Amino acid sequence: MALRGLGRRISIGKRCFSSASEVEKPPRDGKPINLFSAINQALHIALETDPRAYVFGEDVGFGGVFRCTTGLTDRFGRNRVFNTPLCEQGIAGFAIGLAAMGNRAIAEIQFADYIYPAFDQIVNEAAKFRYRSGNQFNCGGLTIRSPYGAVGHGGHYHSQSPEAFFCHVPGLKVVIPRSPQQAKGLLLACIRDPNPVVFFEPKWLYRLAVEEVPEHDYMLPLSQAEVTRQGSDITLVGWGAQLSVLEHACDEAAKDGISCELIDLRTLIPWDKETVEASVRKTGRLLVSHEAPVTGGFGAEISASIAECCFLRHGLQLEAPVARICGLDTPFPLVYEPFYMPTKNKVLDAIKTTVNY
Amino acid sequence: MAAVRRLSRSSSAAPLRRLLFLRPFSSSFSADDQRVLTVETSLPFIGHKIDPPSRSVDTTPNELFSFFRDMSLMRRMEIAADSLYKAKLIRGFCHLYDGQEAVAVGMEAAITKRDAIITAYRDHCIYLGRGGSLVEAFAELMGRRAGCSRGKGGSMHFYKKDAGFYGGHGIVGAQVPLGCGVAFAQKYSKDENVTFAMYGDGAANQGQLFEALNISALWDLPVILVCENNHYGMGTAEWRAAKSPAYYKRGDYVPGLKILEMDTYRYHGHSMSDPGSTYRTRDEISGVRQERDPIERIRKLILSYELATAAELKDIEKEVRKAVDEAIAQAKESPMPDPSELFTNVYVKGFGVEAFGADRKEVKALLP
């Protein structure tokens, strides 16, 4: 399985970081922990540093279905960390109201597949609160965290990637981490960001991804993409669990002499267009990859934006059409998951096609 | 309302179930035994804005045996599914119904196949109760072609159109308004049938449940909303999730009935991924198993009326076990669905579907 060597790969990848800005110096100390532990640490710190922070959702009390909330109830009490009934719309609305009173409401939706009853609240209430009240009110303290993405056997309702629906809503931020160390910093940044944020956690990586994560409080910047691998022939853009697939594809492509530049978008909206643009100017080729179905996925937005700005300018141009390697346009299937997913081989095939265009 | 009246009638009026016995019984029972036995339920029914039926229930030996066999079959199927899951022949999510069999069996005894049932994801035994075959059930669980949903649905999506079983739903509570729609169609076509929209105590707190209650009362729909209260919504106990766990009263203006069997319990965790012991004690689980297991209750009834000996009941269980093992063997032989099935039934066939194939080639279906 492509992800088996992920932990090792990520610690190697860390040393090769050269990020777009000096602000981001990845902290170097820390113990190797997995994704759910990193998220857990972030939540502990968030509640510790802000007495008006609350964590709630279905079954979070005993630690949650993915153990992201272990130890919180014991440490901070049932008044700040509590279970909700099974009612996503109610959870979201309640969180928005709590945030509107100046609190940090950290709501959990147990699986991103269940976020749709809350969609109305998020789109119509959370995203528009500041705008429609002329800045009198806001729910900036709102963070909704939810596990998303394929897990190997999740089927229709435990595997979806709904990020594109939320990227279509001005007023929201959408953030997706690729690894434990990134997740802790990004989650703390999201919780403290004065805008409502939807934070999708790649559930496949909860146990699988292990990385050295510093124990102290640190944040990573939002709306800043990270170039995790320098290259010159083609730019690859992705987020979340897909980054690891793309990394493997880059390694394979390197054997054929293709030098790939890999960018982790991290924040999907508002996305760091400058970093991607600068990279495509350099390489002249772009490939976007995500698990969500290709039609209307967020890759379409990146593709159109880059085509618009980089089509032909100052002698540098796009040498090939933007490639999108994404999930198929079907409901997330049951036994067909291996066919549906944007696998390393599909990406590699597209890299070669694009480079040889 | 019609169905509520049906439930309160003595159950001997329900059609007798045909049984398949391998050997005749040595005790006083014979298949022609038509005598009516009167049993008192261990708890009375409680009504909300309705007169509850009497707790004295009439039954027949045939009926008791059918209950015993059906529940044993369901129990055996779920335990076998547990083993198959651990052997990784069943992947994905698997929500088991053992402990709750009485609900499925009891409901079926009072209704016909022309009535409709719609339920959530803990649907294997409801499917069986609707007349589904063991082979199709196991094949579907293993994602094989011979499955009831052709291997495309899996554990959570069993359907049986010819028996009025509308599935099998993954999203909690979503099936209840669907049930109201089905009931409306039944009322419109004046076919005197009803719909049983089943859900759990977890789903009872979903907004769409209240919407469904309002709609069904407003339009006087022939729908019975059945809450299978197993006291835990995944890992949250009902008293932590609901201000009032008297779910039969939630309808307010809608009459409700609290039925012993619907106050049920699941021995397994919420799903195979859930050990089921982080939010309740093992003592609680074994306590319920000792005192309230539905199969044991029927066994005691049969033995107390001397309809069969304990050995004969064990024989029924052996027969059931054999049937399940044979079904599993047959289901294992069914192949996986063809890869082309990934793209079928996204829309109606041939309606201009365009999709990307696994080899990056566009697959276009032409308009007729």
XYZ file of C-alpha atoms in Angstrom:
725
model
C 0.000 0.000 0.000
C 1.338 3.362 -1.044
C 0.937 4.884 2.371
C 2.834 2.314 4.364
C 6.105 4.200 4.208
C 4.418 7.495 4.924
C 5.918 8.085 8.341
C 9.427 7.573 7.109
C 8.750 9.605 4.034
C 7.407 12.531 5.948
C 10.436 12.807 8.207
C 12.648 12.693 5.149
C 10.450 15.212 3.399
C 10.706 17.576 6.328
C 14.436 17.977 5.872
C 13.924 18.879 2.245
C 11.517 21.676 2.979
C 12.179 24.964 1.343
C 9.148 27.029 1.883
C 8.024 30.131 0.120
C 8.586 32.458 3.013
C 11.009 32.799 5.879
C 8.176 33.098 8.386
C 7.694 29.423 8.242
C 10.574 27.610 9.874
C 9.281 24.168 10.746
C 10.068 23.505 14.407
C 12.607 20.728 14.588
C 12.272 19.127 18.000
C 9.514 16.803 19.119
C 8.360 13.256 19.643
C 7.091 11.047 16.820
C 3.325 10.860 17.101
C 0.454 10.133 14.761
C -2.196 12.424 13.355
C -4.904 11.923 15.938
C -2.398 12.528 18.720
C -1.227 15.722 17.054
C -4.810 16.933 16.766
C -5.351 15.950 20.376
C -2.342 17.989 21.438
C -3.607 20.991 19.505
C -6.997 20.746 21.201
C -5.418 20.465 24.637
C -3.369 23.591 23.960
C -6.349 25.473 22.540
C -8.454 24.799 25.613
C -5.552 25.510 27.930
C -4.691 28.862 26.441
C -8.215 30.158 26.001
C -10.684 29.687 28.868
C -13.517 30.451 26.473
C -12.789 27.581 24.125
C -15.194 24.630 23.924
C -15.034 21.284 22.177
C -18.236 19.408 21.407
C -19.691 16.922 18.989
C -21.015 13.369 18.841
C -19.238 10.965 21.181
C -16.324 13.317 21.890
C -16.593 12.716 25.619
C -14.958 9.315 25.723
C -12.293 10.419 23.274
C -14.180 10.350 20.022
C -14.378 7.710 17.332
C -10.861 8.558 16.213
C -9.469 9.397 19.630
C -8.831 13.012 18.726
C -10.518 14.261 21.878
C -9.015 11.892 24.473
C -8.366 13.332 27.869
C -10.131 16.605 27.218
C -13.185 15.943 29.356
C -11.063 14.767 32.245
C -8.852 17.799 32.073
C -11.278 20.574 31.279
C -14.575 19.243 32.563
C -17.973 18.484 31.090
C -18.884 22.134 30.868
C -16.269 22.751 28.223
C -15.992 19.383 26.520
C -19.304 17.648 25.973
C -21.278 15.259 23.819
C -24.059 16.524 21.640
C -27.071 14.572 20.468
C -27.033 13.220 16.962
C -28.033 16.388 15.130
C -25.506 18.005 12.807
C -27.704 20.930 11.930
C -28.224 21.610 15.609
C -24.524 21.250 16.354
C -23.544 23.734 13.664
C -26.189 26.272 14.557
C -25.370 25.992 18.240
C -21.651 26.429 17.479
C -22.336 29.541 15.416
C -24.342 31.091 18.203
C -21.682 30.260 20.758
C -19.014 31.797 18.526
C -21.136 34.883 17.989
C -20.856 35.531 21.705
C -17.091 35.747 21.402
C -16.216 32.147 22.277
C -14.042 29.671 20.435
C -16.498 26.991 19.425
C -14.686 23.889 18.166
C -17.387 21.622 16.807
C -16.781 18.134 15.491
C -18.810 16.555 12.737
C -18.116 12.849 13.157
C -17.568 12.152 9.438
C -17.513 14.731 6.662
C -20.149 12.589 4.948
C -22.590 13.759 7.617
C -21.903 17.437 7.266
C -24.753 18.087 4.848
C -27.526 18.665 7.401
C -25.220 21.373 8.758
C -24.557 22.788 5.310
C -27.308 25.350 5.522
C -26.083 26.665 8.844
C -22.495 26.873 7.646
C -23.277 28.493 4.313
C -26.144 30.738 5.230
C -25.332 31.619 8.796
C -21.641 31.209 9.524
C -20.268 32.524 6.254
C -22.507 35.550 6.096
C -22.826 36.658 9.677
C -20.159 39.342 9.637
C -21.125 40.553 6.200
C -24.836 40.913 6.778
C -24.541 42.578 10.187
C -22.176 45.225 8.877
C -19.435 43.833 11.152
C -21.554 44.171 14.297
C -21.504 40.448 14.826
C -19.276 37.649 13.657
C -18.700 33.990 14.351
C -14.976 34.067 13.779
C -14.410 31.843 16.767
C -16.048 28.964 14.930
C -13.967 25.989 13.851
C -15.637 22.885 12.501
C -13.374 19.841 12.360
C -14.322 16.759 10.464
C -12.565 13.599 9.258
C -12.728 13.352 5.474
C -11.490 11.192 2.670
C -11.049 7.581 1.692
C -9.922 5.059 4.228
C -9.668 1.909 2.129
C -13.053 0.455 3.008
C -15.271 3.368 3.895
C -17.828 3.028 1.133
C -20.395 5.664 0.251
C -20.743 7.339 3.621
C -17.394 7.160 5.352
C -15.120 8.327 2.544
C -16.387 11.519 1.000
C -14.338 14.634 0.327
C -16.801 17.516 0.397
C -14.268 20.342 0.459
C -15.359 21.727 -2.922
C -18.844 22.541 -1.665
C -17.378 24.769 1.032
C -14.789 26.372 -1.224
C -17.675 27.881 -3.090
C -18.686 30.043 -0.112
C -17.063 33.424 0.446
C -16.733 34.080 4.139
C -15.466 30.621 5.037
C -11.970 29.257 5.223
C -11.223 25.648 4.357
C -7.995 24.103 5.655
C -6.642 20.595 5.116
C -3.383 19.339 6.682
C -1.182 16.665 5.126
C 0.633 15.347 8.215
C 0.681 15.393 12.033
C 3.138 18.249 12.379
C 1.199 20.335 9.894
C -2.121 19.434 11.476
C -1.239 20.666 14.934
C 0.054 24.012 13.715
C -2.730 24.522 11.216
C -5.492 23.555 13.636
C -4.236 25.978 16.262
C -4.075 28.670 13.602
C -7.626 27.883 12.509
C -8.983 27.964 16.027
C -7.376 31.335 16.629
C -8.236 32.757 13.213
C -10.976 35.394 13.439
C -12.987 33.793 10.635
C -15.162 30.670 10.561
C -13.043 27.729 9.407
C -13.874 24.227 8.232
C -10.925 21.937 9.010
C -10.915 18.600 7.230
C -8.682 15.907 8.696
C -7.566 13.062 6.391
C -8.879 10.074 8.291
C -6.636 7.594 6.515
C -3.674 9.280 8.158
C -4.982 9.249 11.712
C -2.942 6.240 12.666
C -0.836 5.767 9.582
C 1.068 9.045 9.471
C 3.728 9.371 12.137
C 5.952 12.406 12.371
C 8.012 14.318 14.890
C 5.750 16.939 16.348
C 6.981 19.597 18.780
C 5.150 19.551 22.069
C 4.901 23.297 22.478
C 2.312 25.719 21.186
C 2.965 26.699 17.570
C 0.954 27.848 14.615
C 1.399 27.614 10.876
C 0.195 30.390 8.592
C -3.120 30.089 6.803
C -3.558 30.941 3.132
C 0.038 29.996 2.505
C 0.836 27.042 0.317
C 4.017 25.120 0.935
C 6.440 23.900 -1.694
C 7.439 20.542 -0.263
C 9.672 19.525 -3.122
C 11.528 21.665 -5.626
C 11.444 20.783 -9.288
C 11.628 22.236 -12.755
C 9.552 20.205 -15.179
C 6.049 20.166 -13.757
C 4.127 21.530 -10.769
C 1.907 19.191 -8.783
C -0.703 20.637 -6.437
C -2.667 18.681 -3.851
C -3.735 18.580 -0.211
C -4.341 16.198 2.638
C -3.736 12.487 2.172
C -3.222 12.952 -1.562
C 0.147 14.618 -0.916
C 1.679 11.283 -0.064
C 0.388 9.744 -3.300
C 1.827 12.676 -5.230
C 5.163 12.325 -3.472
C 5.407 8.714 -4.509
C 4.543 9.697 -8.064
C 7.263 12.353 -7.985
C 9.791 9.759 -6.861
C 8.813 7.457 -9.701
C 8.907 10.290 -12.216
C 12.378 11.237 -11.026
C 13.562 7.795 -12.165
C 12.510 8.825 -15.659
C 14.360 12.072 -15.321
C 11.298 14.223 -14.714
C 11.832 16.826 -12.021
C 8.586 17.557 -10.209
C 7.744 20.466 -7.946
C 5.191 19.543 -5.301
C 2.962 22.061 -3.564
C 0.713 21.432 -0.576
C -2.068 23.981 -0.813
C -3.001 23.644 2.891
C -5.642 26.392 2.824
C -8.133 25.854 0.011
C -9.943 29.109 0.433
C -8.571 31.723 0.426
C -5.885 29.867 -1.520
C -2.303 30.950 -2.090
C -2.482 31.702 -5.769
C 0.880 33.497 -5.814
C 2.905 30.451 -4.810
C 1.233 28.220 -7.368
C 1.518 30.854 -10.058
C 5.224 31.402 -9.369
C 5.812 27.690 -9.578
C 3.927 27.248 -12.848
C 5.809 30.185 -14.342
C 8.943 28.243 -13.567
C 7.867 24.811 -14.776
C 5.244 25.661 -17.395
C 3.094 22.664 -16.483
C 0.474 21.982 -13.837
C -1.220 18.895 -12.475
C -3.834 19.052 -9.732
C -4.942 15.971 -7.830
C -7.669 15.338 -5.268
C -9.906 12.478 -4.115
C -13.172 14.308 -4.691
C -14.869 13.733 -8.080
C -13.199 15.609 -10.901
C -16.224 17.535 -12.152
C -16.618 20.648 -10.046
C -13.851 19.636 -7.673
C -11.553 22.326 -6.343
C -8.997 21.327 -8.965
C -11.274 22.945 -11.504
C -10.913 26.319 -9.782
C -7.123 26.050 -9.596
C -6.996 24.927 -13.198
C -9.097 27.806 -14.466
C -7.266 30.427 -12.393
C -3.841 29.284 -13.494
C -4.892 28.993 -17.116
C -6.157 32.550 -16.862
C -2.983 34.040 -15.445
C -0.353 31.800 -16.958
C -1.686 31.107 -20.412
C 0.753 33.395 -22.140
C 2.598 36.163 -20.414
C 6.039 37.704 -20.655
C 7.309 34.888 -22.787
C 6.509 32.281 -20.143
C 3.513 30.180 -20.842
C 1.674 27.011 -20.055
C 3.288 24.322 -22.149
C 0.456 21.862 -21.737
C -3.163 21.809 -20.614
C -3.634 21.598 -16.867
C -4.084 17.960 -15.880
C -6.550 16.927 -13.208
C -6.208 13.482 -11.654
C -9.131 13.115 -9.327
C -11.869 10.810 -8.175
C -14.290 9.558 -10.788
C -17.696 11.082 -11.381
C -19.585 8.411 -9.484
C -20.779 8.128 -5.899
C -17.880 6.942 -3.772
C -18.060 3.223 -4.466
C -17.937 0.218 -2.201
C -15.807 -2.531 -3.739
C -14.534 -0.353 -6.581
C -12.567 2.017 -4.398
C -9.208 1.061 -5.984
C -10.589 1.972 -9.405
C -12.130 5.200 -8.225
C -9.139 6.670 -6.415
C -6.542 8.948 -8.052
C -3.689 6.497 -7.560
C 0.030 6.982 -7.983
C -0.016 5.277 -11.369
C -2.759 7.506 -12.712
C -0.788 10.548 -11.548
C 2.442 9.212 -13.022
C 0.733 8.543 -16.328
C -0.561 12.104 -16.398
C 2.835 13.548 -15.447
C 4.390 11.777 -18.420
C 1.605 12.794 -20.772
C 1.816 16.407 -19.669
C 5.597 16.592 -19.836
C 5.618 15.008 -23.277
C 2.740 17.087 -24.588
C -54.024 3.863 12.727
C -55.007 0.661 10.972
C -51.723 -0.974 11.788
C -51.979 -0.044 15.435
C -55.291 -1.795 15.588
C -53.669 -4.747 13.867
C -50.968 -4.908 16.492
C -53.435 -4.887 19.315
C -55.419 -7.777 17.874
C -54.416 -11.184 19.105
C -51.502 -12.467 17.151
C -53.196 -15.764 16.339
C -55.122 -13.882 13.697
C -51.871 -13.235 11.863
C -51.154 -15.699 9.032
C -49.473 -18.882 10.258
C -45.888 -19.271 9.191
C -44.999 -22.414 7.311
C -42.112 -24.266 8.889
C -39.612 -26.754 7.668
C -38.851 -29.432 10.208
C -36.318 -32.118 9.524
C -37.655 -34.559 12.053
C -40.923 -34.912 13.894
C -41.024 -33.909 17.508
C -41.455 -36.467 20.204
C -43.279 -34.131 22.529
C -46.894 -33.096 22.493
C -46.355 -30.733 19.573
C -47.395 -31.553 16.046
C -47.651 -29.266 13.066
C -51.437 -29.432 13.216
C -51.562 -28.145 16.745
C -54.042 -25.329 16.522
C -54.517 -24.550 20.141
C -54.290 -21.016 21.262
C -51.885 -20.186 24.046
C -52.279 -17.054 26.057
C -49.116 -15.380 27.206
C -48.782 -12.347 29.350
C -46.066 -9.916 28.363
C -43.578 -9.246 31.116
C -44.292 -5.545 30.967
C -47.528 -3.847 30.005
C -47.764 -1.659 26.926
C -47.843 2.045 27.644
C -49.857 4.349 25.458
C -49.506 8.013 24.667
C -52.810 9.474 23.495
C -53.950 5.968 22.662
C -55.388 3.048 24.599
C -52.653 0.468 24.838
C -53.458 -3.109 23.847
C -53.911 -5.729 26.499
C -50.802 -7.408 27.810
C -52.446 -10.783 27.358
C -51.382 -11.977 23.958
C -52.637 -15.019 22.113
C -50.287 -17.162 20.157
C -50.042 -20.667 18.774
C -47.313 -23.282 19.013
C -46.558 -22.862 15.316
C -46.071 -19.190 15.818
C -43.754 -19.665 18.773
C -41.652 -22.098 16.785
C -41.514 -19.721 13.866
C -40.366 -16.946 16.174
C -37.718 -19.208 17.667
C -36.420 -20.360 14.311
C -36.460 -16.934 12.704
C -34.712 -15.265 15.599
C -32.128 -18.037 15.814
C -31.508 -17.647 12.103
C -31.028 -13.918 12.482
C -28.768 -14.366 15.478
C -26.684 -16.964 13.696
C -26.408 -14.769 10.602
C -25.126 -11.823 12.592
C -22.591 -13.895 14.501
C -21.407 -15.402 11.227
C -21.109 -11.904 9.771
C -18.943 -10.966 12.753
C -16.542 -13.825 11.940
C -16.523 -13.002 8.252
C -15.701 -9.396 9.061
C -12.794 -10.399 11.265
C -11.596 -12.666 8.468
C -11.699 -9.587 6.211
C -14.183 -11.146 3.832
C -16.588 -8.391 4.738
C -15.006 -4.957 4.478
C -16.338 -1.555 5.181
C -18.839 -0.940 7.885
C -20.996 -3.643 9.398
C -23.686 -2.905 11.967
C -25.006 -5.988 13.705
C -28.456 -6.582 15.046
C -27.968 -9.418 17.535
C -30.041 -8.794 20.609
C -32.656 -6.873 18.676
C -34.155 -9.760 16.685
C -37.488 -9.599 18.485
C -38.288 -6.278 16.851
C -37.909 -7.581 13.333
C -39.683 -10.854 13.973
C -42.481 -9.361 16.037
C -43.209 -6.688 13.461
C -43.323 -9.150 10.598
C -45.812 -11.275 12.528
C -48.287 -8.432 12.537
C -47.970 -7.166 8.967
C -47.954 -8.366 5.366
C -45.438 -8.118 2.575
C -47.578 -5.455 0.949
C -46.794 -3.111 3.825
C -43.556 -1.250 3.433
C -40.591 -1.131 5.775
C -37.779 1.374 5.645
C -34.939 1.370 8.097
C -31.413 2.577 8.799
C -28.136 0.703 8.440
C -28.759 -2.094 10.956
C -30.801 -3.818 8.323
C -29.580 -7.394 7.792
C -32.294 -9.001 9.909
C -35.075 -6.763 8.658
C -34.106 -7.911 5.175
C -34.295 -11.506 6.276
C -37.647 -10.893 7.908
C -38.970 -9.442 4.666
C -38.182 -12.740 2.967
C -34.655 -11.999 1.871
C -32.434 -15.012 1.314
C -29.336 -15.803 3.323
C -27.242 -16.206 0.197
C -28.136 -12.768 -1.105
C -27.482 -11.256 2.294
C -24.019 -12.763 2.669
C -23.142 -12.067 -0.936
C -24.079 -8.426 -0.491
C -22.057 -8.191 2.698
C -19.053 -9.536 0.844
C -19.696 -7.233 -2.086
C -20.438 -10.012 -4.562
C -22.530 -10.080 -7.687
C -25.191 -12.324 -6.167
C -25.957 -9.789 -3.462
C -29.363 -8.202 -3.129
C -27.980 -4.863 -4.303
C -25.638 -6.533 -6.801
C -22.690 -5.905 -4.527
C -22.908 -2.142 -4.913
C -24.545 -1.335 -1.592
C -22.913 -3.427 1.063
C -24.030 -3.945 4.642
C -25.906 -0.692 4.949
C -27.887 -0.902 1.733
C -30.012 -4.049 1.531
C -33.201 -3.637 -0.491
C -36.023 -5.932 -1.585
C -38.509 -4.281 -3.877
C -40.927 -7.159 -4.231
C -41.353 -7.375 -0.477
C -41.754 -3.661 0.126
C -38.383 -3.289 1.812
C -37.084 0.153 0.983
C -33.691 -0.379 2.605
C -30.976 0.135 4.108
C -29.762 3.808 4.711
C -26.437 5.152 5.867
C -27.275 8.652 6.974
C -28.906 8.667 10.378
C -32.536 9.712 10.321
C -32.629 10.315 6.582
C -34.918 7.329 6.032
C -37.765 8.685 8.147
C -39.027 11.451 5.834
C -38.521 8.958 2.993
C -40.883 6.637 4.840
C -43.465 9.396 4.988
C -43.219 9.775 1.244
C -43.734 6.068 0.740
C -46.762 6.212 3.034
C -48.222 9.099 1.097
C -47.962 7.089 -2.101
C -49.707 4.197 -0.407
C -52.516 6.421 0.816
C -52.846 8.005 -2.612
C -53.190 4.668 -4.337
C -55.724 3.595 -1.713
C -54.165 0.175 -1.297
C -54.808 0.005 2.459
C -51.175 -0.643 3.270
C -48.941 1.124 5.731
C -45.280 2.026 6.026
C -43.049 1.286 8.986
C -40.326 3.926 9.144
C -37.736 2.597 11.571
C -35.023 4.549 13.307
C -33.016 4.420 16.515
C -32.699 6.412 19.701
C -29.726 8.246 18.174
C -31.747 9.329 15.168
C -34.576 10.461 17.417
C -32.724 13.728 17.922
C -32.377 14.533 14.243
C -34.326 17.541 13.035
C -35.709 15.593 10.131
C -37.511 13.286 12.503
C -39.588 16.143 13.848
C -40.202 17.336 10.340
C -41.410 13.861 9.461
C -43.705 13.718 12.500
C -45.269 17.018 11.575
C -45.778 16.068 7.942
C -47.255 12.685 8.741
C -49.713 14.117 11.241
C -50.609 17.084 9.098
C -51.422 14.943 6.083
C -52.703 11.973 8.069
C -50.275 9.535 6.524
C -50.453 5.764 7.098
C -46.976 5.677 8.568
C -45.822 4.106 11.798
C -42.571 5.544 13.075
C -40.809 2.783 14.918
C -38.084 3.756 17.340
C -35.804 0.822 18.122
C -34.412 2.051 21.368
C -31.217 0.173 22.132
C -30.241 2.920 24.547
C -27.028 3.947 22.808
C -26.504 6.261 19.870
C -23.100 4.871 18.891
C -21.318 5.679 22.130
C -23.708 8.076 23.744
C -26.283 6.770 26.194
C -29.826 7.943 25.595
C -30.009 9.909 28.810
C -26.977 11.900 27.631
C -28.496 12.639 24.278
C -32.135 13.296 25.004
C -33.930 15.433 27.510
C -36.794 12.981 27.346
C -35.886 9.410 26.323
C -39.582 8.572 26.221
C -39.375 8.478 22.461
C -42.891 7.143 22.061
C -44.147 10.454 23.391
C -42.082 12.604 21.050
C -44.872 12.839 18.557
C -46.901 14.900 20.992
C -50.122 15.045 18.964
C -49.153 11.767 17.283
C -50.268 8.757 19.333
C -47.457 6.554 20.551
C -47.017 3.125 22.013
C -44.194 1.886 24.195
C -43.621 -1.740 23.387
C -41.408 -4.063 25.393
C -39.600 -5.474 22.360
C -38.756 -2.051 20.950
C -36.954 -1.307 24.202
C -34.153 -3.440 22.995
C -30.406 -3.908 23.212
C -27.541 -4.611 20.875
C -24.823 -6.941 22.131
C -22.261 -5.818 19.619
C -20.900 -2.314 19.494
C -22.427 0.204 17.131
C -20.470 -1.311 14.269
C -17.625 -3.747 13.876
C -15.199 -0.840 14.388
C -16.656 -0.180 17.807
C -15.760 -2.563 20.632
C -18.917 -1.500 22.434
C -17.205 -1.536 25.780
C -15.842 1.974 26.085
C -19.219 3.434 26.939
C -20.897 0.567 28.747
C -19.728 -2.173 31.074
C -19.383 -5.832 30.171
C -21.583 -6.590 33.168
C -24.367 -4.589 31.619
C -24.090 -6.487 28.364
C -24.024 -9.895 30.015
C -26.814 -8.879 32.369
C -29.103 -8.052 29.483
C -28.113 -11.253 27.754
C -29.110 -13.285 30.768
C -32.333 -11.591 31.588
C -33.755 -10.162 28.413
C -32.477 -12.166 25.498
C -35.449 -12.631 23.154
C -34.434 -16.075 21.953
C -34.124 -17.305 25.508
C -37.566 -15.953 26.331
C -39.160 -17.887 23.519
C -37.169 -20.963 24.444
C -38.496 -20.753 27.992
C -42.044 -20.315 26.714
C -41.793 -23.317 24.428
C -40.326 -25.447 27.185
C -42.848 -24.301 29.748
C -45.700 -25.297 27.458
C -43.860 -28.545 26.750
C -44.125 -28.010 23.037
C -40.641 -29.402 22.539
C -37.713 -30.613 24.561
C -34.541 -28.661 24.979
C -32.775 -31.130 22.720
C -35.280 -30.534 19.953
C -34.781 -26.803 20.185
C -31.038 -27.377 19.979
C -31.723 -29.344 16.796
C -33.479 -26.359 15.305
C -30.450 -24.264 16.143
C -28.168 -26.814 14.503
C -30.309 -26.788 11.393
C -30.127 -23.000 11.347
C -26.376 -23.067 11.735
C -26.079 -25.457 8.836
C -28.285 -23.275 6.653
C -26.121 -20.266 7.425
C -22.893 -22.139 6.719
C -24.238 -23.373 3.406
C -25.353 -19.898 2.458
C -21.930 -18.478 3.252
C -20.247 -21.159 1.144
C -22.564 -20.398 -1.741
C -22.100 -16.653 -1.385
C -18.326 -17.025 -1.396
C -18.521 -18.622 -4.812
C -20.198 -15.580 -6.286
C -17.715 -13.378 -8.139
C -17.082 -9.702 -7.554
C -19.117 -7.401 -9.767
C -17.648 -6.553 -13.150
C -15.536 -3.374 -13.130
C -17.902 -1.781 -15.644
C -20.511 -1.772 -12.895
C -18.640 1.103 -11.283
C -20.285 3.365 -13.821
C -23.723 1.800 -14.099
C -26.795 3.268 -12.458
C -25.254 6.641 -11.626
C -28.000 7.999 -13.817
C -30.601 6.088 -15.802
C -28.728 3.993 -18.315
C -27.849 5.561 -21.601
C -28.863 9.032 -20.570
C -25.767 10.788 -21.841
C -23.487 9.621 -19.033
C -19.893 10.664 -19.314
C -17.274 9.477 -16.893
C -13.533 9.008 -16.745
C -12.462 5.420 -16.893
C -9.676 3.982 -14.795
C -7.309 4.281 -17.751
C -8.078 7.982 -18.215
C -10.216 7.312 -21.252
C -13.538 9.049 -21.296
C -16.409 6.623 -21.255
C -19.389 8.071 -23.022
C -22.811 6.496 -23.179
C -24.781 7.731 -26.161
C -28.302 9.055 -26.015
C -30.737 6.617 -27.589
